[in-house]
GROMACS .gro file of C-alpha atoms in nm:
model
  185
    1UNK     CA    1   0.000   0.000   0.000
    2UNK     CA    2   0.148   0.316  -0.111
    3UNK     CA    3   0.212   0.563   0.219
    4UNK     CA    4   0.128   0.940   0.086
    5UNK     CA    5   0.181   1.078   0.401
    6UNK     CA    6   0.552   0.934   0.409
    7UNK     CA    7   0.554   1.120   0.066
    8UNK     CA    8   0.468   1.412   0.163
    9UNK     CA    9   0.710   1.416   0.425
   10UNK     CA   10   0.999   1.350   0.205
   11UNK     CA   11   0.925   1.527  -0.088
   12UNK     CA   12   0.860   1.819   0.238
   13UNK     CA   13   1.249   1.760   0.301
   14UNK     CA   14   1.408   1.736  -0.092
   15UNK     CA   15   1.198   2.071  -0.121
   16UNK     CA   16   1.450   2.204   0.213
   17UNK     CA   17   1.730   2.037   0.058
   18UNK     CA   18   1.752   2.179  -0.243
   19UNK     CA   19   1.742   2.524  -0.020
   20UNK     CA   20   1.380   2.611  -0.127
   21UNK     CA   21   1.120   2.722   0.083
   22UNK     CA   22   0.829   2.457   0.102
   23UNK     CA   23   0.629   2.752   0.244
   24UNK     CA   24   0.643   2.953  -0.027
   25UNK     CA   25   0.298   2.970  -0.259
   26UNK     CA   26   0.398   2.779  -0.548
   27UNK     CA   27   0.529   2.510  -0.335
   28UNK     CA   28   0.241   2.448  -0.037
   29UNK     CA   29   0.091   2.216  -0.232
   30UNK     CA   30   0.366   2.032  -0.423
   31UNK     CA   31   0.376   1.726  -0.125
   32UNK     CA   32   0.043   1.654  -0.189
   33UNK     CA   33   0.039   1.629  -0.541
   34UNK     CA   34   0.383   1.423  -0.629
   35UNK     CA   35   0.194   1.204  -0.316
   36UNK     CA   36  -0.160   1.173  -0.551
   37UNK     CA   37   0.050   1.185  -0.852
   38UNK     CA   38   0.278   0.835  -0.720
   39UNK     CA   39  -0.023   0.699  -0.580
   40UNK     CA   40  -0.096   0.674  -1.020
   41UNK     CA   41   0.216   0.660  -1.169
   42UNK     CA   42   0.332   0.313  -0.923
   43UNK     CA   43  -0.025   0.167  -0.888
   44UNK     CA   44   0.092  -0.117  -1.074
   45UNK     CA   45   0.293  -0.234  -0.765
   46UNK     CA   46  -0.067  -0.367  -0.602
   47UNK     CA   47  -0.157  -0.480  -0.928
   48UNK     CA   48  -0.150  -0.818  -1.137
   49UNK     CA   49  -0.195  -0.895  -1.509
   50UNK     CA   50  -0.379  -1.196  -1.432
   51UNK     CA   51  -0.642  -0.952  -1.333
   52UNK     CA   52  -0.631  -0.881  -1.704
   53UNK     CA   53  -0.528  -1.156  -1.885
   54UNK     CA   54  -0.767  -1.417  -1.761
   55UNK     CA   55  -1.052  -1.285  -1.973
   56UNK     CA   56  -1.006  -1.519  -2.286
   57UNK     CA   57  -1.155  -1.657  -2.575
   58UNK     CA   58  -1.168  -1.968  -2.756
   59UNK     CA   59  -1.019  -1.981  -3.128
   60UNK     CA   60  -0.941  -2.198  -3.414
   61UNK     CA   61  -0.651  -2.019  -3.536
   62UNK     CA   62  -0.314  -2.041  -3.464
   63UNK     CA   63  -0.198  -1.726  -3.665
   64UNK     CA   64  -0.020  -1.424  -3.471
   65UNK     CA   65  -0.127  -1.168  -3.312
   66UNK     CA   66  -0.013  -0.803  -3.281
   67UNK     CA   67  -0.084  -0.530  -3.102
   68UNK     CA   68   0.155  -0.240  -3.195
   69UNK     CA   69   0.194   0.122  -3.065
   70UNK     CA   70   0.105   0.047  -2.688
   71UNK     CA   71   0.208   0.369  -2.520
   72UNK     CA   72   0.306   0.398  -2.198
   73UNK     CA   73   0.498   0.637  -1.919
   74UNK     CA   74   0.690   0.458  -1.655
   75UNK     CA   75   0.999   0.568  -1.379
   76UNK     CA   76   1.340   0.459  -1.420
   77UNK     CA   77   1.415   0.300  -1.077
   78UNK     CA   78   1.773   0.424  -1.067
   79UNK     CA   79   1.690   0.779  -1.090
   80UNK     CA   80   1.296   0.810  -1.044
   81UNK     CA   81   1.247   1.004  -1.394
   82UNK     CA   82   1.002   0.906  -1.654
   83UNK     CA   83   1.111   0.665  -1.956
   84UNK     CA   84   0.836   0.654  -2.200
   85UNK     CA   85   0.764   0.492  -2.546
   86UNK     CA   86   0.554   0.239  -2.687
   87UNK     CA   87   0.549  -0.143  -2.686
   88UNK     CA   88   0.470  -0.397  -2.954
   89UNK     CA   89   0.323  -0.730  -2.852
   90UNK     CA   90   0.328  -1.066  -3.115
   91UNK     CA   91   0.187  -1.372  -2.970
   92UNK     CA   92   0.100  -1.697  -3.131
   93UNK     CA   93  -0.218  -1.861  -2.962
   94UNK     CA   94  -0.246  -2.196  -2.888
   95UNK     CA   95  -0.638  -2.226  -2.882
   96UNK     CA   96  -0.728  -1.869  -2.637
   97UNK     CA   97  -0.650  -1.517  -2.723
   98UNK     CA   98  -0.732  -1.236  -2.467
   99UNK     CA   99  -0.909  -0.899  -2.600
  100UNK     CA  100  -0.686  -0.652  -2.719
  101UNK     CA  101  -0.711  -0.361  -2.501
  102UNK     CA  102  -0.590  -0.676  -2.201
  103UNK     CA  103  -0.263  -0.625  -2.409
  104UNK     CA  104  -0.195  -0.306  -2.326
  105UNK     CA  105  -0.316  -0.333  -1.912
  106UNK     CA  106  -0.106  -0.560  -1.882
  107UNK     CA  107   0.175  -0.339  -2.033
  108UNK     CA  108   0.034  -0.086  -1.775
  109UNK     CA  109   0.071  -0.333  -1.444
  110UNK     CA  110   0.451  -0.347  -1.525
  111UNK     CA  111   0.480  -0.008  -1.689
  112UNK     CA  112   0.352   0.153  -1.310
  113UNK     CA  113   0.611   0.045  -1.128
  114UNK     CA  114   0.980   0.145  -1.040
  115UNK     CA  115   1.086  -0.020  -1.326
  116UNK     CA  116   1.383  -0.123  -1.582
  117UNK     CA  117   1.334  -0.118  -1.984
  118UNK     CA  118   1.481  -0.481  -1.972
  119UNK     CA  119   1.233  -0.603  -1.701
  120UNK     CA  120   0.900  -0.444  -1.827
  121UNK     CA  121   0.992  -0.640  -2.193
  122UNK     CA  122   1.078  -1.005  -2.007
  123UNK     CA  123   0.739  -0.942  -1.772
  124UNK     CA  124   0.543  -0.878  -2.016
  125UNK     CA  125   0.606  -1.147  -2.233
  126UNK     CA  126   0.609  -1.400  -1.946
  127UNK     CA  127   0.274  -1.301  -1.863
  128UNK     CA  128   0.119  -1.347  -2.193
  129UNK     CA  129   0.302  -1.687  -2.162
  130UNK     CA  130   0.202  -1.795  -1.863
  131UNK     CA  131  -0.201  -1.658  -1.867
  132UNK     CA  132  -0.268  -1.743  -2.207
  133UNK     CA  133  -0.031  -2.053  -2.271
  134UNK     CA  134   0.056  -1.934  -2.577
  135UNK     CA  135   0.313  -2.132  -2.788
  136UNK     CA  136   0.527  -1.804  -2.795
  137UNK     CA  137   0.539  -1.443  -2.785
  138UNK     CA  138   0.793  -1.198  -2.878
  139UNK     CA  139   0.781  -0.772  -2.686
  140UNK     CA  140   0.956  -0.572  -2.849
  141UNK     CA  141   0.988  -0.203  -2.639
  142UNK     CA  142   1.065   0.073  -2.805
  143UNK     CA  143   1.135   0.371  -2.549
  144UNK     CA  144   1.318   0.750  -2.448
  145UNK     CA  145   1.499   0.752  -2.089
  146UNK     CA  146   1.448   1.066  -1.915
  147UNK     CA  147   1.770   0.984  -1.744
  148UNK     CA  148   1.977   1.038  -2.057
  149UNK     CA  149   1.782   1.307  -2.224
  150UNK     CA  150   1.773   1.616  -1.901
  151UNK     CA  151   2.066   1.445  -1.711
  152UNK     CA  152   2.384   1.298  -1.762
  153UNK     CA  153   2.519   1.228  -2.138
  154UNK     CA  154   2.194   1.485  -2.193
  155UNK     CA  155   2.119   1.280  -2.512
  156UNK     CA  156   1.769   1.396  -2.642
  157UNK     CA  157   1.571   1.161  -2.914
  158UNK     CA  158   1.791   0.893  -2.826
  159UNK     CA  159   1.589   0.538  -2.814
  160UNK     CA  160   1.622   0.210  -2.624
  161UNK     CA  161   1.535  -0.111  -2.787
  162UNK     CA  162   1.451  -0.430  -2.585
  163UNK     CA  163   1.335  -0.743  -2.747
  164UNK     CA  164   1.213  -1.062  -2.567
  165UNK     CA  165   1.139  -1.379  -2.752
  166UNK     CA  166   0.998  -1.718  -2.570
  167UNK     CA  167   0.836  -2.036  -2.739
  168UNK     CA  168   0.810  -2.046  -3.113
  169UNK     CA  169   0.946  -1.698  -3.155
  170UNK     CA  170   1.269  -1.777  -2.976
  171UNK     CA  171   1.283  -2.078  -3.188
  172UNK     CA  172   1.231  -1.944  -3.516
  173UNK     CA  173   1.412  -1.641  -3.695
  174UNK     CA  174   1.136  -1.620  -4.016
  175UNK     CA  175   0.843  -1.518  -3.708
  176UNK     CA  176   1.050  -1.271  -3.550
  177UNK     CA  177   1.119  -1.137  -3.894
  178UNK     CA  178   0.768  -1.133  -3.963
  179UNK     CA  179   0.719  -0.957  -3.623
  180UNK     CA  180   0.952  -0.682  -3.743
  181UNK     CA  181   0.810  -0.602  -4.033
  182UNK     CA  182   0.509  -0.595  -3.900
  183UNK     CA  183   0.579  -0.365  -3.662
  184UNK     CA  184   0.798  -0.190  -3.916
  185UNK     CA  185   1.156  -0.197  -3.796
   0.00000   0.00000   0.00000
């Protein structure tokens, strides 16, 4: 359970560290509203994708599926700034596919927590593994870090890539291929 008095608190003292005034007018309210505002941005730390991904249907086909151009915002756990992009999801059914908008929630759970680019691609795709059995899946994530673009090396417009492959798309170049163009990369 996320504590927002403990936030306010601390974001109370980073305010006097930084030798501002949390007194001051434009600041009286800031506790309360980075304390709201991570109460949002790291729900998905009480959340689970099985919530999601256990609404399923029955199908005949075996053909992939792809949902492309998931969006989603999500804090670098090393330095608490934003990384944000999008997120491509290919999975191969073996009998039950999910609805389509249970794609990108479940992006979301992992996506709303202190997270890593690397972890949010492997979680996703073992949860589409595990909830929907499917006989593979391949995430490819496609975000900006915050951390290199206003801090640091100060790279703006740079990109991180992360693909994760499992089942038949570990196993088999052509799919992933497939995926890619697809997805056009």
């Amino acid at each position: 359970m996320i504590d927002e008095n403990k936030i306010k608190t601390a974001v109370r003292m980073i305010i006097e560290a930084i030798g501002e005034n949390p007194d001051r007018e434009g600041l009286q309210e800031t506790p309360d509203r980075i304390a709201r505002m991570y109460s949002e941005i790291f729900a998905g730390l009480e959340q689970s994708p099985e919530k999601h991904l256990k609404k399923i249907f029955t199908v005949k086909s075996n053909d992939i599926v792809l949902e492309k151009d998931i969006q989603f915002y999500s804090m670098c756990e090393h330095h608490l700034v934003p990384f944000y992009g999008k997120a491509h999801i290919a999975y191969i059914p073996d009998g039950k596919v999910t609805g389509l908008s249970k794609l990108a929630r479940t992006v979301e759970v992992f996506a709303k927590r202190p997270q890593l680019q690397e972890r949010l691609t492997g979680q996703v795709a073992d949860a589409i593994m595990e909830y929907l059995n499917a006989k593979g899946v391949m995430v490819v994530v496609e975000a900006e870090h915050m951390c290199m673009t206003m801090r640091g090396v100060k790279k703006p417009g740079s990109r991180t890539v992360t693909v994760v492959t499992r089942g038949e798309f570990h196993e088999n170049h052509s799919l992933k291929d497939e995926v890619y163009k697809m997805i056009n990369l």
